[in-house]
Short mmCIF file of N, CA and C in Angstrom, two decimals:
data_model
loop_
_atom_site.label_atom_id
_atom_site.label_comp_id
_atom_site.label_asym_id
_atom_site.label_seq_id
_atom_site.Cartn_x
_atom_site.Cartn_y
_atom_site.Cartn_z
N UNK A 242 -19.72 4.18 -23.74
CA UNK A 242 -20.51 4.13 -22.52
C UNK A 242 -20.26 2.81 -21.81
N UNK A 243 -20.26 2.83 -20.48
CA UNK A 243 -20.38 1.69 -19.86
C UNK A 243 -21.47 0.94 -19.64
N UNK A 244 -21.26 -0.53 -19.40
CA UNK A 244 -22.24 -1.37 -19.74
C UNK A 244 -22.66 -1.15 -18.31
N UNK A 245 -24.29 -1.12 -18.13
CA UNK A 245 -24.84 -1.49 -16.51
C UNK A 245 -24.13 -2.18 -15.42
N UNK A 246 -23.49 -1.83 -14.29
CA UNK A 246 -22.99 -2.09 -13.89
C UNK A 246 -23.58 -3.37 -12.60
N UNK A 247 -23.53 -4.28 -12.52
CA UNK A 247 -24.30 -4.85 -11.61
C UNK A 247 -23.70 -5.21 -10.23
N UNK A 248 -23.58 -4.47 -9.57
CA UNK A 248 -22.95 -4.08 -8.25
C UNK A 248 -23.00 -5.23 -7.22
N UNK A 249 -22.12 -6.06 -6.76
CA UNK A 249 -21.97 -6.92 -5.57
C UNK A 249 -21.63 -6.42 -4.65
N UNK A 250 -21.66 -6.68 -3.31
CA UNK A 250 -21.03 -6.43 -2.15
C UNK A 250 -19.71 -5.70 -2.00
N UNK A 251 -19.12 -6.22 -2.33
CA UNK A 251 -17.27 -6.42 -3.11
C UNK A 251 -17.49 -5.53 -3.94
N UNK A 252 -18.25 -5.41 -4.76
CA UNK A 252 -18.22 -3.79 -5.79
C UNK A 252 -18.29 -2.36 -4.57
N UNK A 253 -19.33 -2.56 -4.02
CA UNK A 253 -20.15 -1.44 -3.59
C UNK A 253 -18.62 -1.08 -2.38
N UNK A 254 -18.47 -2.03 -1.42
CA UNK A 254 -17.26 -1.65 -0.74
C UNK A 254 -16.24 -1.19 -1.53
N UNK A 255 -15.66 -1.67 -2.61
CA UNK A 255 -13.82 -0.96 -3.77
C UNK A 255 -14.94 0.25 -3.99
N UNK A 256 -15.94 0.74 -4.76
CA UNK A 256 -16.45 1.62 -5.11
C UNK A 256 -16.52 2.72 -3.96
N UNK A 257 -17.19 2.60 -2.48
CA UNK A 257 -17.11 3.56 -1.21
C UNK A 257 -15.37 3.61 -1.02
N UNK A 258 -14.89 2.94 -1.27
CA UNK A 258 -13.68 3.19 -0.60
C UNK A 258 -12.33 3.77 -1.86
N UNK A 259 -13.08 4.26 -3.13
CA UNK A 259 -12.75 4.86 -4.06
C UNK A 259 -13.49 5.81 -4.37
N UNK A 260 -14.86 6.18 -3.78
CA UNK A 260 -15.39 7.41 -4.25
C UNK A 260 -14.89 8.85 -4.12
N UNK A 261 -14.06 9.09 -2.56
CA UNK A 261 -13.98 10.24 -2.31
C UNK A 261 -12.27 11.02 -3.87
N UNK A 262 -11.75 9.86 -3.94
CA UNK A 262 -10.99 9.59 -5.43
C UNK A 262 -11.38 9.88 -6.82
N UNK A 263 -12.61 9.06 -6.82
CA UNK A 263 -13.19 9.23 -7.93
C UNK A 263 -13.67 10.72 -8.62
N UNK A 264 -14.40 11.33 -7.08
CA UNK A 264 -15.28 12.67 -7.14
C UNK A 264 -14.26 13.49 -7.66
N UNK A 265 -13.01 13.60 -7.34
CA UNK A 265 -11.45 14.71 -6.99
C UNK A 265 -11.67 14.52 -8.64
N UNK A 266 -11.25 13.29 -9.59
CA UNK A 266 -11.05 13.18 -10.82
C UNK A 266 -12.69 13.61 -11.85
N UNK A 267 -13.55 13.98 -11.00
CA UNK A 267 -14.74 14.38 -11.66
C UNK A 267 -15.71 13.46 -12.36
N UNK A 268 -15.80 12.15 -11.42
CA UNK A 268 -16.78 11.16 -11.48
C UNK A 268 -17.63 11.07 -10.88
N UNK A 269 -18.86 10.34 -12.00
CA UNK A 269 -20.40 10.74 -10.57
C UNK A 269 -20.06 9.12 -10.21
N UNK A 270 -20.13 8.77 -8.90
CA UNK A 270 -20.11 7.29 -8.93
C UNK A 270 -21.14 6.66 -9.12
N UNK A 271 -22.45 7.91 -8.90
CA UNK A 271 -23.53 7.17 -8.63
C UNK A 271 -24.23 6.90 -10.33
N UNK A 272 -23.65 7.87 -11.28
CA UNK A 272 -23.79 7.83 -12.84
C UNK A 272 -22.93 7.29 -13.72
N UNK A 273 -22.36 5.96 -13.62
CA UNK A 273 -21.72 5.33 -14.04
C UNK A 273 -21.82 5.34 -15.92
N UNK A 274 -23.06 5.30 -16.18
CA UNK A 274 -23.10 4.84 -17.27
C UNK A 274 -23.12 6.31 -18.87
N UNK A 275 -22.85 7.12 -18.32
CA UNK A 275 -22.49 8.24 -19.08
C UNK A 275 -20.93 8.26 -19.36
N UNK A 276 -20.25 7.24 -18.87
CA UNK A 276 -19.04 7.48 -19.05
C UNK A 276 -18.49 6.31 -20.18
N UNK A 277 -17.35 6.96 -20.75
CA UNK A 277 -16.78 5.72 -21.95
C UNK A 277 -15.92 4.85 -21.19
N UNK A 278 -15.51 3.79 -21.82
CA UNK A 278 -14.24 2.78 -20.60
C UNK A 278 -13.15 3.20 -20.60
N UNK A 279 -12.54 4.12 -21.79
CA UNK A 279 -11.22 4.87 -21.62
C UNK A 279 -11.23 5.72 -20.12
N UNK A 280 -12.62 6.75 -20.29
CA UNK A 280 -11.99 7.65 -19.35
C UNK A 280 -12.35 7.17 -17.56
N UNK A 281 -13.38 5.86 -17.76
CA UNK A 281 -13.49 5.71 -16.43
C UNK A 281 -12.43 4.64 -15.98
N UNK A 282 -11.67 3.94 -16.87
CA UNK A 282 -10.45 3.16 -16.50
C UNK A 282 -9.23 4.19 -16.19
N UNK A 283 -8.84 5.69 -16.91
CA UNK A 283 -7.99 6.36 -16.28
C UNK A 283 -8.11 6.89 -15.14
N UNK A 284 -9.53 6.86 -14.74
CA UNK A 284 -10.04 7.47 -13.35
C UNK A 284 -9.71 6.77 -12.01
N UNK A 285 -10.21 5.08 -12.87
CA UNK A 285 -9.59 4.32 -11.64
C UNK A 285 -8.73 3.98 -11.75
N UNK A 286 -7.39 3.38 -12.63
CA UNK A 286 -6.32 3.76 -12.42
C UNK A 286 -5.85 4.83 -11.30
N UNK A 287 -6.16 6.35 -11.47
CA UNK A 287 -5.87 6.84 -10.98
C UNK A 287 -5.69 6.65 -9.22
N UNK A 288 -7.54 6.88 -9.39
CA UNK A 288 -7.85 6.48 -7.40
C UNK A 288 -7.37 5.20 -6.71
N UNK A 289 -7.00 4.20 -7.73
CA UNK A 289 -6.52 2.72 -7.11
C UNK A 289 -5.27 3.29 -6.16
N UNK A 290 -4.53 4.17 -7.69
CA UNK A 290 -2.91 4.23 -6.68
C UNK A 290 -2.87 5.37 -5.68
N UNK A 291 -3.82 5.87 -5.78
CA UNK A 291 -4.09 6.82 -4.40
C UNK A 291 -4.24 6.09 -3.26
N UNK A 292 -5.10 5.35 -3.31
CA UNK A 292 -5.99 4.34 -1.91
C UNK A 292 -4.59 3.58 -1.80
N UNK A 293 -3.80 3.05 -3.16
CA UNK A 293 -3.08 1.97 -2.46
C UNK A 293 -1.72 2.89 -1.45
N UNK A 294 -1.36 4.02 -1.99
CA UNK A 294 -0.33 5.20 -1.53
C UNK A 294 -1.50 5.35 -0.03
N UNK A 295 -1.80 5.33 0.16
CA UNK A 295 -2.97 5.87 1.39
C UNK A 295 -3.04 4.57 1.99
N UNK A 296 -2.98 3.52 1.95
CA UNK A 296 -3.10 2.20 2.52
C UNK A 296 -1.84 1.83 3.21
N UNK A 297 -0.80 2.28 2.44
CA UNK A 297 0.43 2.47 2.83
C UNK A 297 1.17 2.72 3.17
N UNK A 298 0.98 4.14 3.40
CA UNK A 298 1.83 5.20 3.91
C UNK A 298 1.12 5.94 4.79
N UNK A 299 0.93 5.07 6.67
CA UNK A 299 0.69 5.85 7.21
C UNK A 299 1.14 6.62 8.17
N UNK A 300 -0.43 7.70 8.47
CA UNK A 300 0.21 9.15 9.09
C UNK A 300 -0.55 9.00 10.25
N UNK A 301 -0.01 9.75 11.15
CA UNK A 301 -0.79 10.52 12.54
C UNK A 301 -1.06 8.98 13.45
N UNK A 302 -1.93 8.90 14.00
CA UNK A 302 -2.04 8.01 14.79
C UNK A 302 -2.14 6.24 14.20
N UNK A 303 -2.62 6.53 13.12
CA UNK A 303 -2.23 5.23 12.63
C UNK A 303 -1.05 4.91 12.44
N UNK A 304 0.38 5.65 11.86
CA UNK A 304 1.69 5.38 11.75
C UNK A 304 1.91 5.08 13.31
N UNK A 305 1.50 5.95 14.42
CA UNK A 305 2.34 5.26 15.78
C UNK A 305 2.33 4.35 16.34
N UNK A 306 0.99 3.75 15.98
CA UNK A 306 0.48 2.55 16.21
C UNK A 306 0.88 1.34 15.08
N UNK A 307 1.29 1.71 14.59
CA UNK A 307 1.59 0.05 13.67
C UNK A 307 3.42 0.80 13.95
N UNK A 308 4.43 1.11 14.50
CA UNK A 308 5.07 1.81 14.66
C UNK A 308 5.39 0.93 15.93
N UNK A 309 4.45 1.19 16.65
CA UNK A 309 4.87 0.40 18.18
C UNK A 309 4.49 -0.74 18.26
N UNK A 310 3.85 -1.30 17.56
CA UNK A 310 3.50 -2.73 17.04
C UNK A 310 5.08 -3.44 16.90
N UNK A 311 4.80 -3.28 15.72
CA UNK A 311 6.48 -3.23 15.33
C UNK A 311 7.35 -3.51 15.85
N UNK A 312 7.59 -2.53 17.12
CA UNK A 312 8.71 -2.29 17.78
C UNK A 312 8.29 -3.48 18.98
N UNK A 313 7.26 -3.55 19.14
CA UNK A 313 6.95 -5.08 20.47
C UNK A 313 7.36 -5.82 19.47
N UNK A 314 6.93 -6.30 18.67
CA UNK A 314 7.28 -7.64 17.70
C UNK A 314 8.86 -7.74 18.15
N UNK A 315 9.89 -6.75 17.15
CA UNK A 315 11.11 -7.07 17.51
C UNK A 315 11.31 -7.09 18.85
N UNK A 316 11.44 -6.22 19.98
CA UNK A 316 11.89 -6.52 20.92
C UNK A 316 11.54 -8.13 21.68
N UNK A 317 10.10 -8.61 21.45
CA UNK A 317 9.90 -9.96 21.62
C UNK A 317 10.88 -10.84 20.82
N UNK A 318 11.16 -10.82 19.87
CA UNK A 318 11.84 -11.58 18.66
C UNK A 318 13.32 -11.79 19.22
N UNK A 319 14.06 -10.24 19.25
CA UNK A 319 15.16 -9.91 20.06
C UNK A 319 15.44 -10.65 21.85
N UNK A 320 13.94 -11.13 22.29
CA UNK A 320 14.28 -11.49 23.57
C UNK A 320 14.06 -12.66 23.74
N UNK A 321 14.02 -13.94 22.15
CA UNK A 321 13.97 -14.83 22.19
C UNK A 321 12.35 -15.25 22.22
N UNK A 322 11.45 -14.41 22.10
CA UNK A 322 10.45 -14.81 22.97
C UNK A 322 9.00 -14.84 21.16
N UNK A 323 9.45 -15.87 20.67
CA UNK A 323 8.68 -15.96 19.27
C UNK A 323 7.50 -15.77 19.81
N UNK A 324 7.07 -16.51 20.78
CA UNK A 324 5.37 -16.69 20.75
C UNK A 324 4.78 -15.41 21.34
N UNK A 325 5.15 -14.46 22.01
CA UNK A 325 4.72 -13.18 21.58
C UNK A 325 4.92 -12.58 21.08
N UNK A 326 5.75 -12.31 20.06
CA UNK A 326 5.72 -11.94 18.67
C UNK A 326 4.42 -12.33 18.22
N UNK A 327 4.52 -13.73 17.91
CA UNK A 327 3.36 -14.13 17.00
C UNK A 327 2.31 -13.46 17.43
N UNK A 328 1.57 -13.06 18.93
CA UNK A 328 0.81 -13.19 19.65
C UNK A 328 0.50 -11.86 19.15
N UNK A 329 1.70 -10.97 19.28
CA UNK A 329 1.49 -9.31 18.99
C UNK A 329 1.03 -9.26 17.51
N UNK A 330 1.24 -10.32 16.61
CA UNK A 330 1.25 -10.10 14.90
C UNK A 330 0.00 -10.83 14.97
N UNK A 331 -0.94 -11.58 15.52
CA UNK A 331 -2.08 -12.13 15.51
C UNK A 331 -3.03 -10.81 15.79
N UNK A 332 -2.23 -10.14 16.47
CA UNK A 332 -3.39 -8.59 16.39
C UNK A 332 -3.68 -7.68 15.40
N UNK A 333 -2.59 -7.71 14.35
CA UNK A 333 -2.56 -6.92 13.42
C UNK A 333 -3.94 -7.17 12.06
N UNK A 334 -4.59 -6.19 12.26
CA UNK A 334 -5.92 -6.30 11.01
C UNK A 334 -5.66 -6.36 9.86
N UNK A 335 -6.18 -6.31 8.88
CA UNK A 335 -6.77 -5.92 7.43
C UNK A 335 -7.28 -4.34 7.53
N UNK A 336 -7.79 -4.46 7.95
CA UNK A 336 -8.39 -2.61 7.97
C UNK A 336 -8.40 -2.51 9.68
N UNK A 337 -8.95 -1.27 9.71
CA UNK A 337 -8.99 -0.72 11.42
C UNK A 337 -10.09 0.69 11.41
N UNK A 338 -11.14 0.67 12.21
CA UNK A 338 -12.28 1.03 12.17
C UNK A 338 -11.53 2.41 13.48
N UNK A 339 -11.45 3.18 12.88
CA UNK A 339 -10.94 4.62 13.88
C UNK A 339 -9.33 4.29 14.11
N UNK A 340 -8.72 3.82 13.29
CA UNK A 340 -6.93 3.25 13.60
C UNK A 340 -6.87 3.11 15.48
N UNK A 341 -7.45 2.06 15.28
CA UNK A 341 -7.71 1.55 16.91
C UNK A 341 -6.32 0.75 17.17
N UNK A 342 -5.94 -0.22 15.75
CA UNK A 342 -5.25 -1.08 15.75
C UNK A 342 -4.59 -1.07 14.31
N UNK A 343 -3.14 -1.54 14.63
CA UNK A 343 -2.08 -2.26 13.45
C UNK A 343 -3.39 -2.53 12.40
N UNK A 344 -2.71 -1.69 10.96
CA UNK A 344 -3.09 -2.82 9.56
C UNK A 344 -1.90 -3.51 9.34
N UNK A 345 -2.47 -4.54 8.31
CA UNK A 345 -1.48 -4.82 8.17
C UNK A 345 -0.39 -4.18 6.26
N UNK A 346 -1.21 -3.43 6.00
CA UNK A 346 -0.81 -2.79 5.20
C UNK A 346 0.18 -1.54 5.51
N UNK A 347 -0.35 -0.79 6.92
CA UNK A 347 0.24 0.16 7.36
C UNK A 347 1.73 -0.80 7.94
N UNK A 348 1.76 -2.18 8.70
CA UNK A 348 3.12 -2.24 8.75
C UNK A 348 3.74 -2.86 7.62
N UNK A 349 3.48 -3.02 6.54
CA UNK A 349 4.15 -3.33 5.43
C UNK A 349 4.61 -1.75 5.34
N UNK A 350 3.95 -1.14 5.02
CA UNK A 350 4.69 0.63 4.34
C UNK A 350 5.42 0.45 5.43
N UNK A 351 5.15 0.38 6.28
CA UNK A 351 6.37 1.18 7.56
C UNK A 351 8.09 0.42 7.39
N UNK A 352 7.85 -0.49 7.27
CA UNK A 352 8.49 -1.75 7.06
C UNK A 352 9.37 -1.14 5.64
N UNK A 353 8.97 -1.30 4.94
CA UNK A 353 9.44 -1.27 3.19
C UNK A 353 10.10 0.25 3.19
N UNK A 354 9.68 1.33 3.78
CA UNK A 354 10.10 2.55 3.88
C UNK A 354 11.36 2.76 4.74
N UNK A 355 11.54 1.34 5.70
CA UNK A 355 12.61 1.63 6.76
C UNK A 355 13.71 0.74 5.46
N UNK A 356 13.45 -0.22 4.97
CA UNK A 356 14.40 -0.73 4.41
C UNK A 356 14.61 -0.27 2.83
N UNK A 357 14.01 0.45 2.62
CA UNK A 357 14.43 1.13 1.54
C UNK A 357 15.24 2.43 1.84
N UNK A 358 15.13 3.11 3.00
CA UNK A 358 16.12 4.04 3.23
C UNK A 358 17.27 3.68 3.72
N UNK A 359 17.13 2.25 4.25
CA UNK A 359 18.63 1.64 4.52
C UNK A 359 19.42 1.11 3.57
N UNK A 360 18.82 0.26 2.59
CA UNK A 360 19.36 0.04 1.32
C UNK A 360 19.75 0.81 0.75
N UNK A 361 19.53 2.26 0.40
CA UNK A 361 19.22 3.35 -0.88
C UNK A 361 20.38 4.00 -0.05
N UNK A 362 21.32 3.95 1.28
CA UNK A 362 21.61 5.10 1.85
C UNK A 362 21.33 6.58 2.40
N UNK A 363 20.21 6.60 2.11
CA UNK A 363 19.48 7.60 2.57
C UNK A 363 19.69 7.95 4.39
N UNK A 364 20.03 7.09 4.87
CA UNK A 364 20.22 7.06 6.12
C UNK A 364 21.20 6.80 6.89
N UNK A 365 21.82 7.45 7.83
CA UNK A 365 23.48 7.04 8.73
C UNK A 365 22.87 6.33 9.82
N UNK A 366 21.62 5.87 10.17
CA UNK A 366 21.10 4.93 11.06
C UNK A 366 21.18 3.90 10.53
N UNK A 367 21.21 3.23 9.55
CA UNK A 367 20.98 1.58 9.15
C UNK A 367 22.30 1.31 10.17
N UNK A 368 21.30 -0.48 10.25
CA UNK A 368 22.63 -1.01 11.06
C UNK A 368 23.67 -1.64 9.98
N UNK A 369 24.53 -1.54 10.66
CA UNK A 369 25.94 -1.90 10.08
C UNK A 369 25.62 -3.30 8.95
N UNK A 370 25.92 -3.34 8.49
CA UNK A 370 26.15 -4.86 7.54
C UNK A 370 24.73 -5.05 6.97
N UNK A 371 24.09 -4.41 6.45
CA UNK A 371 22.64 -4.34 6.45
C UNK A 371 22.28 -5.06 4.89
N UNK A 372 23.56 -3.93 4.00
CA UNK A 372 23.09 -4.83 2.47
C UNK A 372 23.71 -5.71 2.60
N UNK A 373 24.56 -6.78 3.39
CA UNK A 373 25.34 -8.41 3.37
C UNK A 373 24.08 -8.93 3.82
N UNK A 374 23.21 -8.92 4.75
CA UNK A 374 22.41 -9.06 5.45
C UNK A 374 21.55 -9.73 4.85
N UNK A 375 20.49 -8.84 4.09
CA UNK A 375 19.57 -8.38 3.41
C UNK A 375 19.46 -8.84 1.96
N UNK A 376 18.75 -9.99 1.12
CA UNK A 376 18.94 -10.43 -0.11
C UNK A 376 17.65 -10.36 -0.93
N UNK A 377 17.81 -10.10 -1.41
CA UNK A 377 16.28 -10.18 -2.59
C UNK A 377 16.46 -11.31 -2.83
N UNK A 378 15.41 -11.94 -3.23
CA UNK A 378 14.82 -13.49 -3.85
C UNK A 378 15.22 -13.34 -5.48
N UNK A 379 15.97 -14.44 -5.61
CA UNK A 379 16.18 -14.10 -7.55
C UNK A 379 14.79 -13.82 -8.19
N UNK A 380 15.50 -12.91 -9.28
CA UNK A 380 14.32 -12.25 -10.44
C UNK A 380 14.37 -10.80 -10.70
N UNK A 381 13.29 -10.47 -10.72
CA UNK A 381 13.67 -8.92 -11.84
C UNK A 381 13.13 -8.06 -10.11
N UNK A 382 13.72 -7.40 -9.87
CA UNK A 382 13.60 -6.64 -8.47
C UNK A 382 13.85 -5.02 -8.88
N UNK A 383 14.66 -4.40 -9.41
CA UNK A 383 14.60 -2.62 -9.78
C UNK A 383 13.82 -1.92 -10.03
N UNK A 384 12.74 -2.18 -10.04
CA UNK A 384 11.59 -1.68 -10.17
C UNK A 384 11.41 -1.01 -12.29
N UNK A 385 11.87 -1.08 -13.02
CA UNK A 385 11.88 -0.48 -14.33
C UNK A 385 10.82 -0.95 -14.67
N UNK A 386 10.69 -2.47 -14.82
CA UNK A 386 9.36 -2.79 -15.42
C UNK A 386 7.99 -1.96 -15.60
N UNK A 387 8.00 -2.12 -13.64
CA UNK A 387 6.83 -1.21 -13.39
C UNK A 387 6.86 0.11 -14.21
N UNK A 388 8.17 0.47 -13.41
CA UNK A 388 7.90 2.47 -14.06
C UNK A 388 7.27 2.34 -15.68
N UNK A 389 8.11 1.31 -16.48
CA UNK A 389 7.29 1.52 -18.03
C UNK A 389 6.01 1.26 -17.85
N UNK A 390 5.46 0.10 -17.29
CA UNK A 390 3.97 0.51 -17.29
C UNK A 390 3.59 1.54 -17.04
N UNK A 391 3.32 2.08 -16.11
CA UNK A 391 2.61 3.24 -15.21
C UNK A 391 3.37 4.38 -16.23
N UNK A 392 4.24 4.68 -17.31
CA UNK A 392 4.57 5.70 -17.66
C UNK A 392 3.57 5.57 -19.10
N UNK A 393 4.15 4.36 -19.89
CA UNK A 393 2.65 3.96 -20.80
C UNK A 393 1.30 4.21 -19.99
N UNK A 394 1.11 4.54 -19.04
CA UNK A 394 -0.50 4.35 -18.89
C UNK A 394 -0.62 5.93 -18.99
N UNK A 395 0.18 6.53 -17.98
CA UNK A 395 0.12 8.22 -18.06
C UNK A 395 -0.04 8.66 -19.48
N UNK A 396 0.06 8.07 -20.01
CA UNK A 396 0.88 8.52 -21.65
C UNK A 396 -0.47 8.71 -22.48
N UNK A 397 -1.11 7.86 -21.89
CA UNK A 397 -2.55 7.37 -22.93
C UNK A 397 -3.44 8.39 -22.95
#
């Protein structure tokens, strides 16, 4: 069983913004304490990498908008013109209340998804010279590490 949970601010927000997650995996959020720590740690495991896949990868009007964000940034960048760049990236949020505006999570996915299909070949659009270009920072970068975690965790 879990120990009483004593809920902060910062709890109650990760908790609303993991419930509709939680419910799918068959958690009461509001009955925390009927549960053991095995199965409510695979639960959130679970909903974390949902929210974070959902934080990331966006769709519909939020993708067009951090999309055309984006695309002002470079073309400012491209026209020499840093300080609106900056100006356009000073707009970009943390979250966005009706995707009014750029997260900045949504242009990281957008971002990481364009250069991973250019790297990976997936695409006859990358520009020319892209992997000379383009360097990872020394260290462990292939992602394996991770996959063994997350395959040990499935496992459990």
């Amino acid at each position: 069983m879990l120990p009483d949970l004593q809920r902060s601010g910062l709890t109650n927000e990760l908790m609303a913004g993991l419930s509709s997650f939680l419910v799918e995996e068959g958690i009461d959020v509001n009955d925390l304490a009927t549960l053991d720590l095995e199965t409510f740690q695979a639960a959130m495991d679970r909903a974390i990498e949902r929210r974070n896949i959902q934080l990331f990868t966006p769709v519909g009007s939020a993708r067009e908008i951090a999309i055309v964000t984006l695309r002002l940034v470079v073309e400012a960048i491209l026209d020499s013109n840093t300080e609106l760049a900056g100006a356009i990236l000073d707009q970009v949020q943390p979250e966005s209340e009706g995707n009014s505006v750029a997260t900045i999570a949504n242009c990281i996915g957008i971002l990481l998804g364009l250069l991973d299909d250019w790297m990976s070949g997936r695409t006859l659009q990358a520009p020319e010279t892209i992997a000379v270009r383009v360097r990872l920072p020394k260290g462990h970068w292939v992602g394996e590490r991770s996959d063994r975690r997350t395959r040990a965790r499935r496992q459990r």
